[in-house]
Each structure stands twice: as structure tokens, then as C-alpha cells.
CHARMM-style PDB file with segment names, atoms N, HN, CA, C and O in Angstrom:
ATOM      1  N   UNK     1      -2.117 -14.918 -10.325  1.00  0.00      PROA
ATOM      2  CA  UNK     1      -1.927 -13.731 -11.033  1.00  0.00      PROA
ATOM      3  C   UNK     1      -1.831 -14.133 -12.561  1.00  0.00      PROA
ATOM      4  O   UNK     1      -1.222 -15.141 -12.920  1.00  0.00      PROA
ATOM      5  N   UNK     2      -2.419 -13.351 -13.361  1.00  0.00      PROA
ATOM      6  HN  UNK     2      -2.914 -12.532 -13.069  1.00  0.00      PROA
ATOM      7  CA  UNK     2      -2.461 -13.748 -14.895  1.00  0.00      PROA
ATOM      8  C   UNK     2      -1.034 -13.479 -15.571  1.00  0.00      PROA
ATOM      9  O   UNK     2      -0.383 -12.528 -15.139  1.00  0.00      PROA
ATOM     10  N   UNK     3      -0.590 -14.143 -16.451  1.00  0.00      PROA
ATOM     11  HN  UNK     3      -1.119 -14.916 -16.802  1.00  0.00      PROA
ATOM     12  CA  UNK     3       0.559 -13.835 -17.179  1.00  0.00      PROA
ATOM     13  C   UNK     3       0.303 -12.620 -18.145  1.00  0.00      PROA
ATOM     14  O   UNK     3      -0.594 -12.617 -18.988  1.00  0.00      PROA
ATOM     15  N   UNK     4       1.192 -11.582 -17.933  1.00  0.00      PROA
ATOM     16  HN  UNK     4       1.921 -11.583 -17.249  1.00  0.00      PROA
ATOM     17  CA  UNK     4       0.991 -10.365 -18.743  1.00  0.00      PROA
ATOM     18  C   UNK     4       0.988 -10.579 -20.153  1.00  0.00      PROA
ATOM     19  O   UNK     4       0.333  -9.809 -20.855  1.00  0.00      PROA
ATOM     20  N   UNK     5       1.707 -11.631 -20.730  1.00  0.00      PROA
ATOM     21  HN  UNK     5       2.240 -12.257 -20.160  1.00  0.00      PROA
ATOM     22  CA  UNK     5       1.711 -11.776 -22.168  1.00  0.00      PROA
ATOM     23  C   UNK     5       0.496 -12.323 -22.684  1.00  0.00      PROA
ATOM     24  O   UNK     5       0.191 -12.103 -23.856  1.00  0.00      PROA
ATOM     25  N   UNK     6      -0.304 -13.080 -21.862  1.00  0.00      PROA
ATOM     26  HN  UNK     6      -0.056 -13.259 -20.910  1.00  0.00      PROA
ATOM     27  CA  UNK     6      -1.558 -13.618 -22.423  1.00  0.00      PROA
ATOM     28  C   UNK     6      -2.871 -12.958 -21.824  1.00  0.00      PROA
ATOM     29  O   UNK     6      -3.993 -13.351 -22.144  1.00  0.00      PROA
ATOM     30  N   UNK     7      -2.671 -12.048 -21.037  1.00  0.00      PROA
ATOM     31  HN  UNK     7      -1.760 -11.729 -20.776  1.00  0.00      PROA
ATOM     32  CA  UNK     7      -3.667 -11.155 -20.371  1.00  0.00      PROA
ATOM     33  C   UNK     7      -4.226 -10.271 -21.397  1.00  0.00      PROA
ATOM     34  O   UNK     7      -3.480  -9.733 -22.216  1.00  0.00      PROA
ATOM     35  N   UNK     8      -5.721 -10.057 -21.404  1.00  0.00      PROA
ATOM     36  HN  UNK     8      -6.327 -10.494 -20.739  1.00  0.00      PROA
ATOM     37  CA  UNK     8      -6.255  -9.081 -22.385  1.00  0.00      PROA
ATOM     38  C   UNK     8      -5.714  -7.743 -22.114  1.00  0.00      PROA
ATOM     39  O   UNK     8      -5.686  -6.937 -23.045  1.00  0.00      PROA
ATOM     40  N   UNK     9      -5.279  -7.406 -20.950  1.00  0.00      PROA
ATOM     41  HN  UNK     9      -5.302  -8.061 -20.195  1.00  0.00      PROA
ATOM     42  CA  UNK     9      -4.766  -6.068 -20.548  1.00  0.00      PROA
ATOM     43  C   UNK     9      -3.238  -5.932 -20.652  1.00  0.00      PROA
ATOM     44  O   UNK     9      -2.605  -4.933 -20.313  1.00  0.00      PROA
ATOM     45  N   UNK    10      -2.687  -7.155 -21.204  1.00  0.00      PROA
ATOM     46  HN  UNK    10      -3.201  -7.967 -21.479  1.00  0.00      PROA
ATOM     47  CA  UNK    10      -1.300  -7.143 -21.229  1.00  0.00      PROA
ATOM     48  C   UNK    10      -0.448  -6.090 -22.015  1.00  0.00      PROA
ATOM     49  O   UNK    10       0.762  -5.931 -21.854  1.00  0.00      PROA
ATOM     50  N   UNK    11      -1.259  -5.375 -22.908  1.00  0.00      PROA
ATOM     51  HN  UNK    11      -2.241  -5.505 -23.039  1.00  0.00      PROA
ATOM     52  CA  UNK    11      -0.661  -4.361 -23.819  1.00  0.00      PROA
ATOM     53  C   UNK    11      -0.672  -3.077 -23.343  1.00  0.00      PROA
ATOM     54  O   UNK    11      -0.338  -2.193 -24.132  1.00  0.00      PROA
ATOM     55  N   UNK    12      -1.005  -2.760 -22.149  1.00  0.00      PROA
ATOM     56  HN  UNK    12      -1.277  -3.478 -21.508  1.00  0.00      PROA
ATOM     57  CA  UNK    12      -1.268  -1.349 -21.533  1.00  0.00      PROA
ATOM     58  C   UNK    12      -0.059  -0.425 -21.795  1.00  0.00      PROA
ATOM     59  O   UNK    12      -0.208   0.752 -22.123  1.00  0.00      PROA
ATOM     60  N   UNK    13       1.193  -1.037 -21.628  1.00  0.00      PROA
ATOM     61  HN  UNK    13       1.314  -1.993 -21.361  1.00  0.00      PROA
ATOM     62  CA  UNK    13       2.358  -0.193 -21.802  1.00  0.00      PROA
ATOM     63  C   UNK    13       2.446   0.335 -23.176  1.00  0.00      PROA
ATOM     64  O   UNK    13       2.794   1.508 -23.315  1.00  0.00      PROA
ATOM     65  N   UNK    14       2.155  -0.434 -24.273  1.00  0.00      PROA
ATOM     66  HN  UNK    14       1.873  -1.386 -24.159  1.00  0.00      PROA
ATOM     67  CA  UNK    14       2.281  -0.019 -25.648  1.00  0.00      PROA
ATOM     68  C   UNK    14       1.128   0.978 -25.898  1.00  0.00      PROA
ATOM     69  O   UNK    14       1.331   1.921 -26.662  1.00  0.00      PROA
ATOM     70  N   UNK    15      -0.087   0.822 -25.291  1.00  0.00      PROA
ATOM     71  HN  UNK    15      -0.253   0.056 -24.670  1.00  0.00      PROA
ATOM     72  CA  UNK    15      -1.218   1.816 -25.480  1.00  0.00      PROA
ATOM     73  C   UNK    15      -0.786   3.116 -24.961  1.00  0.00      PROA
ATOM     74  O   UNK    15      -0.995   4.130 -25.627  1.00  0.00      PROA
ATOM     75  N   UNK    16      -0.157   3.169 -23.741  1.00  0.00      PROA
ATOM     76  HN  UNK    16       0.012   2.345 -23.200  1.00  0.00      PROA
ATOM     77  CA  UNK    16       0.210   4.492 -23.093  1.00  0.00      PROA
ATOM     78  C   UNK    16       1.368   5.058 -23.827  1.00  0.00      PROA
ATOM     79  O   UNK    16       1.462   6.279 -23.959  1.00  0.00      PROA
ATOM     80  N   UNK    17       2.211   4.289 -24.289  1.00  0.00      PROA
ATOM     81  HN  UNK    17       2.134   3.298 -24.183  1.00  0.00      PROA
ATOM     82  CA  UNK    17       3.400   4.771 -25.180  1.00  0.00      PROA
ATOM     83  C   UNK    17       2.732   5.493 -26.387  1.00  0.00      PROA
ATOM     84  O   UNK    17       3.063   6.647 -26.659  1.00  0.00      PROA
ATOM     85  N   UNK    18       1.806   4.834 -27.103  1.00  0.00      PROA
ATOM     86  HN  UNK    18       1.538   3.896 -26.882  1.00  0.00      PROA
ATOM     87  CA  UNK    18       1.272   5.323 -28.392  1.00  0.00      PROA
ATOM     88  C   UNK    18       0.495   6.640 -28.088  1.00  0.00      PROA
ATOM     89  O   UNK    18       0.424   7.517 -28.949  1.00  0.00      PROA
ATOM     90  N   UNK    19      -0.091   6.781 -26.859  1.00  0.00      PROA
ATOM     91  HN  UNK    19      -0.033   6.069 -26.160  1.00  0.00      PROA
ATOM     92  CA  UNK    19      -0.855   7.927 -26.444  1.00  0.00      PROA
ATOM     93  C   UNK    19       0.038   8.997 -26.095  1.00  0.00      PROA
ATOM     94  O   UNK    19      -0.393  10.150 -26.072  1.00  0.00      PROA
ATOM     95  N   UNK    20       1.288   8.729 -25.808  1.00  0.00      PROA
ATOM     96  HN  UNK    20       1.638   7.793 -25.826  1.00  0.00      PROA
ATOM     97  CA  UNK    20       2.199   9.710 -25.354  1.00  0.00      PROA
ATOM     98  C   UNK    20       2.026  10.201 -23.979  1.00  0.00      PROA
ATOM     99  O   UNK    20       2.382  11.341 -23.681  1.00  0.00      PROA
ATOM    100  N   UNK    21       1.465   9.349 -23.073  1.00  0.00      PROA
ATOM    101  HN  UNK    21       1.176   8.422 -23.315  1.00  0.00      PROA
ATOM    102  CA  UNK    21       1.241   9.713 -21.719  1.00  0.00      PROA
ATOM    103  C   UNK    21       2.128   8.944 -20.774  1.00  0.00      PROA
ATOM    104  O   UNK    21       2.577   7.839 -21.080  1.00  0.00      PROA
ATOM    105  N   UNK    22       2.373   9.521 -19.654  1.00  0.00      PROA
ATOM    106  HN  UNK    22       2.009  10.419 -19.406  1.00  0.00      PROA
ATOM    107  CA  UNK    22       3.191   8.898 -18.657  1.00  0.00      PROA
ATOM    108  C   UNK    22       2.450   8.048 -17.802  1.00  0.00      PROA
ATOM    109  O   UNK    22       1.293   8.345 -17.502  1.00  0.00      PROA
ATOM    110  N   UNK    23       3.052   6.909 -17.330  1.00  0.00      PROA
ATOM    111  HN  UNK    23       3.992   6.667 -17.574  1.00  0.00      PROA
ATOM    112  CA  UNK    23       2.349   6.092 -16.313  1.00  0.00      PROA
ATOM    113  C   UNK    23       2.782   6.368 -14.894  1.00  0.00      PROA
ATOM    114  O   UNK    23       2.418   5.684 -13.937  1.00  0.00      PROA
ATOM    115  N   UNK    24       3.576   7.405 -14.820  1.00  0.00      PROA
ATOM    116  HN  UNK    24       3.871   7.960 -15.597  1.00  0.00      PROA
ATOM    117  CA  UNK    24       4.022   7.799 -13.450  1.00  0.00      PROA
ATOM    118  C   UNK    24       2.926   8.706 -12.793  1.00  0.00      PROA
ATOM    119  O   UNK    24       2.301   9.516 -13.478  1.00  0.00      PROA
ATOM    120  N   UNK    25       2.712   8.555 -11.473  1.00  0.00      PROA
ATOM    121  HN  UNK    25       3.220   7.897 -10.917  1.00  0.00      PROA
ATOM    122  CA  UNK    25       1.758   9.288 -10.861  1.00  0.00      PROA
ATOM    123  C   UNK    25       2.165  10.724 -10.629  1.00  0.00      PROA
ATOM    124  O   UNK    25       1.321  11.619 -10.628  1.00  0.00      PROA
ATOM    125  N   UNK    26       3.393  10.944 -10.441  1.00  0.00      PROA
ATOM    126  HN  UNK    26       4.079  10.216 -10.442  1.00  0.00      PROA
ATOM    127  CA  UNK    26       3.882  12.382 -10.303  1.00  0.00      PROA
ATOM    128  C   UNK    26       4.267  12.912 -11.624  1.00  0.00      PROA
ATOM    129  O   UNK    26       4.775  12.198 -12.488  1.00  0.00      PROA
ATOM    130  N   UNK    27       4.005  14.261 -11.790  1.00  0.00      PROA
ATOM    131  HN  UNK    27       3.592  14.842 -11.088  1.00  0.00      PROA
ATOM    132  CA  UNK    27       4.350  14.901 -12.970  1.00  0.00      PROA
ATOM    133  C   UNK    27       5.830  14.877 -13.348  1.00  0.00      PROA
ATOM    134  O   UNK    27       6.677  14.957 -12.459  1.00  0.00      PROA
ATOM    135  N   UNK    28       6.153  14.775 -14.567  1.00  0.00      PROA
ATOM    136  HN  UNK    28       5.465  14.710 -15.289  1.00  0.00      PROA
ATOM    137  CA  UNK    28       7.502  14.810 -15.075  1.00  0.00      PROA
ATOM    138  C   UNK    28       8.177  16.095 -15.027  1.00  0.00      PROA
ATOM    139  O   UNK    28       9.389  16.157 -15.235  1.00  0.00      PROA
ATOM    140  N   UNK    29       7.407  17.234 -14.741  1.00  0.00      PROA
ATOM    141  HN  UNK    29       6.423  17.184 -14.572  1.00  0.00      PROA
ATOM    142  CA  UNK    29       8.039  18.578 -14.631  1.00  0.00      PROA
ATOM    143  C   UNK    29       7.059  19.307 -13.755  1.00  0.00      PROA
ATOM    144  O   UNK    29       5.891  18.924 -13.688  1.00  0.00      PROA
ATOM    145  N   UNK    30       7.500  20.353 -13.078  1.00  0.00      PROA
ATOM    146  HN  UNK    30       8.449  20.664 -13.132  1.00  0.00      PROA
ATOM    147  CA  UNK    30       6.676  21.212 -12.254  1.00  0.00      PROA
ATOM    148  C   UNK    30       7.217  22.655 -12.622  1.00  0.00      PROA
ATOM    149  O   UNK    30       8.243  22.885 -13.261  1.00  0.00      PROA
ATOM    150  N   UNK    31       6.296  23.623 -12.077  1.00  0.00      PROA
ATOM    151  HN  UNK    31       5.462  23.436 -11.558  1.00  0.00      PROA
ATOM    152  CA  UNK    31       6.692  25.046 -12.263  1.00  0.00      PROA
ATOM    153  C   UNK    31       7.750  25.500 -11.230  1.00  0.00      PROA
ATOM    154  O   UNK    31       7.661  25.156 -10.051  1.00  0.00      PROA
ATOM    155  N   UNK    32       8.674  26.217 -11.657  1.00  0.00      PROA
ATOM    156  HN  UNK    32       8.746  26.496 -12.615  1.00  0.00      PROA
ATOM    157  CA  UNK    32       9.751  26.740 -10.811  1.00  0.00      PROA
ATOM    158  C   UNK    32       8.995  27.609  -9.786  1.00  0.00      PROA
ATOM    159  O   UNK    32       8.153  28.433 -10.142  1.00  0.00      PROA
ATOM    160  N   UNK    33       9.349  27.379  -8.428  1.00  0.00      PROA
ATOM    161  HN  UNK    33      10.033  26.709  -8.139  1.00  0.00      PROA
ATOM    162  CA  UNK    33       8.710  28.191  -7.369  1.00  0.00      PROA
ATOM    163  C   UNK    33       9.077  29.786  -7.471  1.00  0.00      PROA
ATOM    164  O   UNK    33       8.366  30.645  -6.948  1.00  0.00      PROA
ATOM    165  N   UNK    34      10.225  30.069  -8.179  1.00  0.00      PROA
ATOM    166  HN  UNK    34      10.802  29.372  -8.604  1.00  0.00      PROA
ATOM    167  CA  UNK    34      10.769  31.370  -8.159  1.00  0.00      PROA
ATOM    168  C   UNK    34      10.087  32.226  -9.377  1.00  0.00      PROA
ATOM    169  O   UNK    34       9.633  33.358  -9.205  1.00  0.00      PROA
ATOM    170  N   UNK    35      10.075  31.531 -10.636  1.00  0.00      PROA
ATOM    171  HN  UNK    35      10.444  30.612 -10.775  1.00  0.00      PROA
ATOM    172  CA  UNK    35       9.664  32.272 -11.777  1.00  0.00      PROA
ATOM    173  C   UNK    35       8.494  31.592 -12.438  1.00  0.00      PROA
ATOM    174  O   UNK    35       7.922  32.177 -13.358  1.00  0.00      PROA
ATOM    175  N   UNK    36       8.117  30.466 -12.064  1.00  0.00      PROA
ATOM    176  HN  UNK    36       8.582  29.991 -11.317  1.00  0.00      PROA
ATOM    177  CA  UNK    36       6.880  29.716 -12.718  1.00  0.00      PROA
ATOM    178  C   UNK    36       7.207  28.981 -13.974  1.00  0.00      PROA
ATOM    179  O   UNK    36       6.350  28.354 -14.596  1.00  0.00      PROA
ATOM    180  N   UNK    37       8.429  29.063 -14.332  1.00  0.00      PROA
ATOM    181  HN  UNK    37       9.125  29.573 -13.826  1.00  0.00      PROA
ATOM    182  CA  UNK    37       8.955  28.299 -15.622  1.00  0.00      PROA
ATOM    183  C   UNK    37       8.902  26.858 -15.571  1.00  0.00      PROA
ATOM    184  O   UNK    37       8.959  26.348 -14.452  1.00  0.00      PROA
ATOM    185  N   UNK    38       8.803  26.104 -16.592  1.00  0.00      PROA
ATOM    186  HN  UNK    38       8.756  26.519 -17.501  1.00  0.00      PROA
ATOM    187  CA  UNK    38       8.710  24.720 -16.568  1.00  0.00      PROA
ATOM    188  C   UNK    38      10.049  24.163 -16.277  1.00  0.00      PROA
ATOM    189  O   UNK    38      11.068  24.520 -16.869  1.00  0.00      PROA
ATOM    190  N   UNK    39       9.996  23.126 -15.185  1.00  0.00      PROA
ATOM    191  HN  UNK    39       9.168  22.837 -14.705  1.00  0.00      PROA
ATOM    192  CA  UNK    39      11.233  22.584 -14.697  1.00  0.00      PROA
ATOM    193  C   UNK    39      11.168  21.078 -14.766  1.00  0.00      PROA
ATOM    194  O   UNK    39      10.495  20.474 -13.930  1.00  0.00      PROA
ATOM    195  N   UNK    40      11.801  20.458 -15.675  1.00  0.00      PROA
ATOM    196  HN  UNK    40      12.347  20.948 -16.354  1.00  0.00      PROA
ATOM    197  CA  UNK    40      11.814  19.050 -15.829  1.00  0.00      PROA
ATOM    198  C   UNK    40      12.440  18.217 -14.590  1.00  0.00      PROA
ATOM    199  O   UNK    40      13.366  18.723 -13.956  1.00  0.00      PROA
ATOM    200  N   UNK    41      11.981  17.057 -14.276  1.00  0.00      PROA
ATOM    201  HN  UNK    41      11.229  16.646 -14.791  1.00  0.00      PROA
ATOM    202  CA  UNK    41      12.562  16.377 -13.081  1.00  0.00      PROA
ATOM    203  C   UNK    41      13.871  15.769 -13.534  1.00  0.00      PROA
ATOM    204  O   UNK    41      14.022  15.188 -14.608  1.00  0.00      PROA
ATOM    205  N   UNK    42      14.809  15.958 -12.610  1.00  0.00      PROA
ATOM    206  HN  UNK    42      14.687  16.430 -11.737  1.00  0.00      PROA
ATOM    207  CA  UNK    42      16.151  15.326 -12.872  1.00  0.00      PROA
ATOM    208  C   UNK    42      16.270  13.980 -12.258  1.00  0.00      PROA
ATOM    209  O   UNK    42      16.667  12.969 -12.837  1.00  0.00      PROA
ATOM    210  N   UNK    43      15.821  14.090 -10.819  1.00  0.00      PROA
ATOM    211  HN  UNK    43      15.498  14.911 -10.348  1.00  0.00      PROA
ATOM    212  CA  UNK    43      15.899  12.759 -10.065  1.00  0.00      PROA
ATOM    213  C   UNK    43      15.106  12.859  -8.857  1.00  0.00      PROA
ATOM    214  O   UNK    43      15.271  13.842  -8.134  1.00  0.00      PROA
ATOM    215  N   UNK    44      14.251  11.948  -8.543  1.00  0.00      PROA
ATOM    216  HN  UNK    44      14.117  11.150  -9.130  1.00  0.00      PROA
ATOM    217  CA  UNK    44      13.357  11.895  -7.375  1.00  0.00      PROA
ATOM    218  C   UNK    44      12.618  13.177  -7.251  1.00  0.00      PROA
ATOM    219  O   UNK    44      11.622  13.365  -7.950  1.00  0.00      PROA
ATOM    220  N   UNK    45      13.061  14.127  -6.359  1.00  0.00      PROA
ATOM    221  HN  UNK    45      13.870  13.975  -5.791  1.00  0.00      PROA
ATOM    222  CA  UNK    45      12.203  15.337  -6.023  1.00  0.00      PROA
ATOM    223  C   UNK    45      13.076  16.452  -6.513  1.00  0.00      PROA
ATOM    224  O   UNK    45      12.771  17.574  -6.110  1.00  0.00      PROA
ATOM    225  N   UNK    46      14.107  16.342  -7.311  1.00  0.00      PROA
ATOM    226  HN  UNK    46      14.355  15.431  -7.638  1.00  0.00      PROA
ATOM    227  CA  UNK    46      15.012  17.311  -7.809  1.00  0.00      PROA
ATOM    228  C   UNK    46      14.621  17.795  -9.174  1.00  0.00      PROA
ATOM    229  O   UNK    46      14.509  16.968 -10.079  1.00  0.00      PROA
ATOM    230  N   UNK    47      14.396  19.128  -9.401  1.00  0.00      PROA
ATOM    231  HN  UNK    47      14.487  19.799  -8.665  1.00  0.00      PROA
ATOM    232  CA  UNK    47      13.989  19.574 -10.672  1.00  0.00      PROA
ATOM    233  C   UNK    47      15.018  20.686 -11.261  1.00  0.00      PROA
ATOM    234  O   UNK    47      15.803  21.258 -10.505  1.00  0.00      PROA
ATOM    235  N   UNK    48      14.973  20.942 -12.560  1.00  0.00      PROA
ATOM    236  HN  UNK    48      14.335  20.478 -13.174  1.00  0.00      PROA
ATOM    237  CA  UNK    48      15.972  21.908 -13.112  1.00  0.00      PROA
ATOM    238  C   UNK    48      15.194  23.077 -13.788  1.00  0.00      PROA
ATOM    239  O   UNK    48      14.356  22.886 -14.670  1.00  0.00      PROA
ATOM    240  N   UNK    49      15.517  24.228 -13.332  1.00  0.00      PROA
ATOM    241  HN  UNK    49      16.197  24.383 -12.616  1.00  0.00      PROA
ATOM    242  CA  UNK    49      14.960  25.548 -13.919  1.00  0.00      PROA
ATOM    243  C   UNK    49      16.128  26.105 -14.591  1.00  0.00      PROA
ATOM    244  O   UNK    49      17.150  26.323 -13.942  1.00  0.00      PROA
ATOM    245  N   UNK    50      16.047  26.393 -16.046  1.00  0.00      PROA
ATOM    246  HN  UNK    50      15.216  26.216 -16.573  1.00  0.00      PROA
ATOM    247  CA  UNK    50      17.048  27.053 -16.731  1.00  0.00      PROA
ATOM    248  C   UNK    50      17.474  28.441 -16.273  1.00  0.00      PROA
ATOM    249  O   UNK    50      18.557  28.929 -16.600  1.00  0.00      PROA
ATOM    250  N   UNK    51      16.666  29.000 -15.576  1.00  0.00      PROA
ATOM    251  HN  UNK    51      15.787  28.604 -15.311  1.00  0.00      PROA
ATOM    252  CA  UNK    51      16.932  30.321 -15.032  1.00  0.00      PROA
ATOM    253  C   UNK    51      17.561  30.307 -13.587  1.00  0.00      PROA
ATOM    254  O   UNK    51      18.472  31.094 -13.331  1.00  0.00      PROA
ATOM    255  N   UNK    52      17.079  29.404 -12.615  1.00  0.00      PROA
ATOM    256  HN  UNK    52      16.339  28.765 -12.823  1.00  0.00      PROA
ATOM    257  CA  UNK    52      17.457  29.370 -11.370  1.00  0.00      PROA
ATOM    258  C   UNK    52      18.294  28.037 -10.932  1.00  0.00      PROA
ATOM    259  O   UNK    52      18.726  27.905  -9.787  1.00  0.00      PROA
ATOM    260  N   UNK    53      18.438  27.276 -11.736  1.00  0.00      PROA
ATOM    261  HN  UNK    53      18.088  27.383 -12.667  1.00  0.00      PROA
ATOM    262  CA  UNK    53      19.155  25.932 -11.590  1.00  0.00      PROA
ATOM    263  C   UNK    53      18.331  24.922 -10.969  1.00  0.00      PROA
ATOM    264  O   UNK    53      17.120  24.847 -11.180  1.00  0.00      PROA
ATOM    265  N   UNK    54      19.012  24.088 -10.153  1.00  0.00      PROA
ATOM    266  HN  UNK    54      19.995  24.149  -9.981  1.00  0.00      PROA
ATOM    267  CA  UNK    54      18.241  22.992  -9.462  1.00  0.00      PROA
ATOM    268  C   UNK    54      17.544  23.495  -8.314  1.00  0.00      PROA
ATOM    269  O   UNK    54      17.919  24.498  -7.706  1.00  0.00      PROA
ATOM    270  N   UNK    55      16.395  22.721  -7.965  1.00  0.00      PROA
ATOM    271  HN  UNK    55      16.090  21.907  -8.459  1.00  0.00      PROA
ATOM    272  CA  UNK    55      15.634  23.045  -6.831  1.00  0.00      PROA
ATOM    273  C   UNK    55      14.866  21.733  -6.448  1.00  0.00      PROA
ATOM    274  O   UNK    55      14.585  20.931  -7.339  1.00  0.00      PROA
ATOM    275  N   UNK    56      14.526  21.498  -5.159  1.00  0.00      PROA
ATOM    276  HN  UNK    56      14.755  22.150  -4.435  1.00  0.00      PROA
ATOM    277  CA  UNK    56      13.912  20.333  -4.626  1.00  0.00      PROA
ATOM    278  C   UNK    56      12.433  20.634  -4.079  1.00  0.00      PROA
ATOM    279  O   UNK    56      12.118  21.614  -3.405  1.00  0.00      PROA
ATOM    280  N   UNK    57      11.659  19.685  -4.466  1.00  0.00      PROA
ATOM    281  HN  UNK    57      11.915  18.889  -5.014  1.00  0.00      PROA
ATOM    282  CA  UNK    57      10.255  19.858  -3.977  1.00  0.00      PROA
ATOM    283  C   UNK    57      10.247  19.357  -2.465  1.00  0.00      PROA
ATOM    284  O   UNK    57      10.697  18.266  -2.113  1.00  0.00      PROA
ATOM    285  N   UNK    58       9.703  20.255  -1.663  1.00  0.00      PROA
ATOM    286  HN  UNK    58       9.338  21.141  -1.948  1.00  0.00      PROA
ATOM    287  CA  UNK    58       9.562  20.048  -0.267  1.00  0.00      PROA
ATOM    288  C   UNK    58       8.381  18.979   0.068  1.00  0.00      PROA
ATOM    289  O   UNK    58       7.395  18.978  -0.669  1.00  0.00      PROA
ATOM    290  N   UNK    59       8.441  18.220   0.981  1.00  0.00      PROA
ATOM    291  HN  UNK    59       9.242  18.221   1.580  1.00  0.00      PROA
ATOM    292  CA  UNK    59       7.438  17.329   1.385  1.00  0.00      PROA
ATOM    293  C   UNK    59       6.217  18.163   1.960  1.00  0.00      PROA
ATOM    294  O   UNK    59       6.416  19.096   2.738  1.00  0.00      PROA
ATOM    295  N   UNK    60       5.033  17.819   1.577  1.00  0.00      PROA
ATOM    296  HN  UNK    60       4.871  17.062   0.945  1.00  0.00      PROA
ATOM    297  CA  UNK    60       3.871  18.514   2.134  1.00  0.00      PROA
ATOM    298  C   UNK    60       3.263  17.715   3.157  1.00  0.00      PROA
ATOM    299  O   UNK    60       3.017  16.520   2.993  1.00  0.00      PROA
ATOM    300  N   UNK    61       2.994  18.400   4.297  1.00  0.00      PROA
ATOM    301  HN  UNK    61       3.193  19.371   4.430  1.00  0.00      PROA
ATOM    302  CA  UNK    61       2.396  17.678   5.341  1.00  0.00      PROA
ATOM    303  C   UNK    61       2.258  18.335   6.627  1.00  0.00      PROA
ATOM    304  OT1 UNK    61       1.739  17.740   7.572  1.00  0.00      PROA
TER     305      UNK     61
END
């Protein structure tokens, strides 16, 4: 495995940070299931809606 400090792709974190994008696969916020308002992630699958409080995303399957 190449050393990240000497690899040509070693600066990917800085590039993503400059572009202002997240490297997370999941969204950092979702729409509230009750009102559709933006709900930022608090922890894991827990989100916060200013109108309805905390809510959890159910597993799909």
C-alpha cells in the first residue's frame, strides 16, 4: 500500500475540503418526514427538525 504522504492522490482530503463537499456516503441532512424541512444529522441515524424535534431514519429493507 502506498504511503499517503508520497502518493500522487495523497491530497484528496484537501481537494474535497476546498470544494466544500463531504466525503461521507450518506447525506449530512435529510428532509423531515413530517414537514419536509431540512434536518441536519445529530448522530448516526438521528436527525433534528427545528419544528418537530429529533427523529430517526428507519432501516429500509
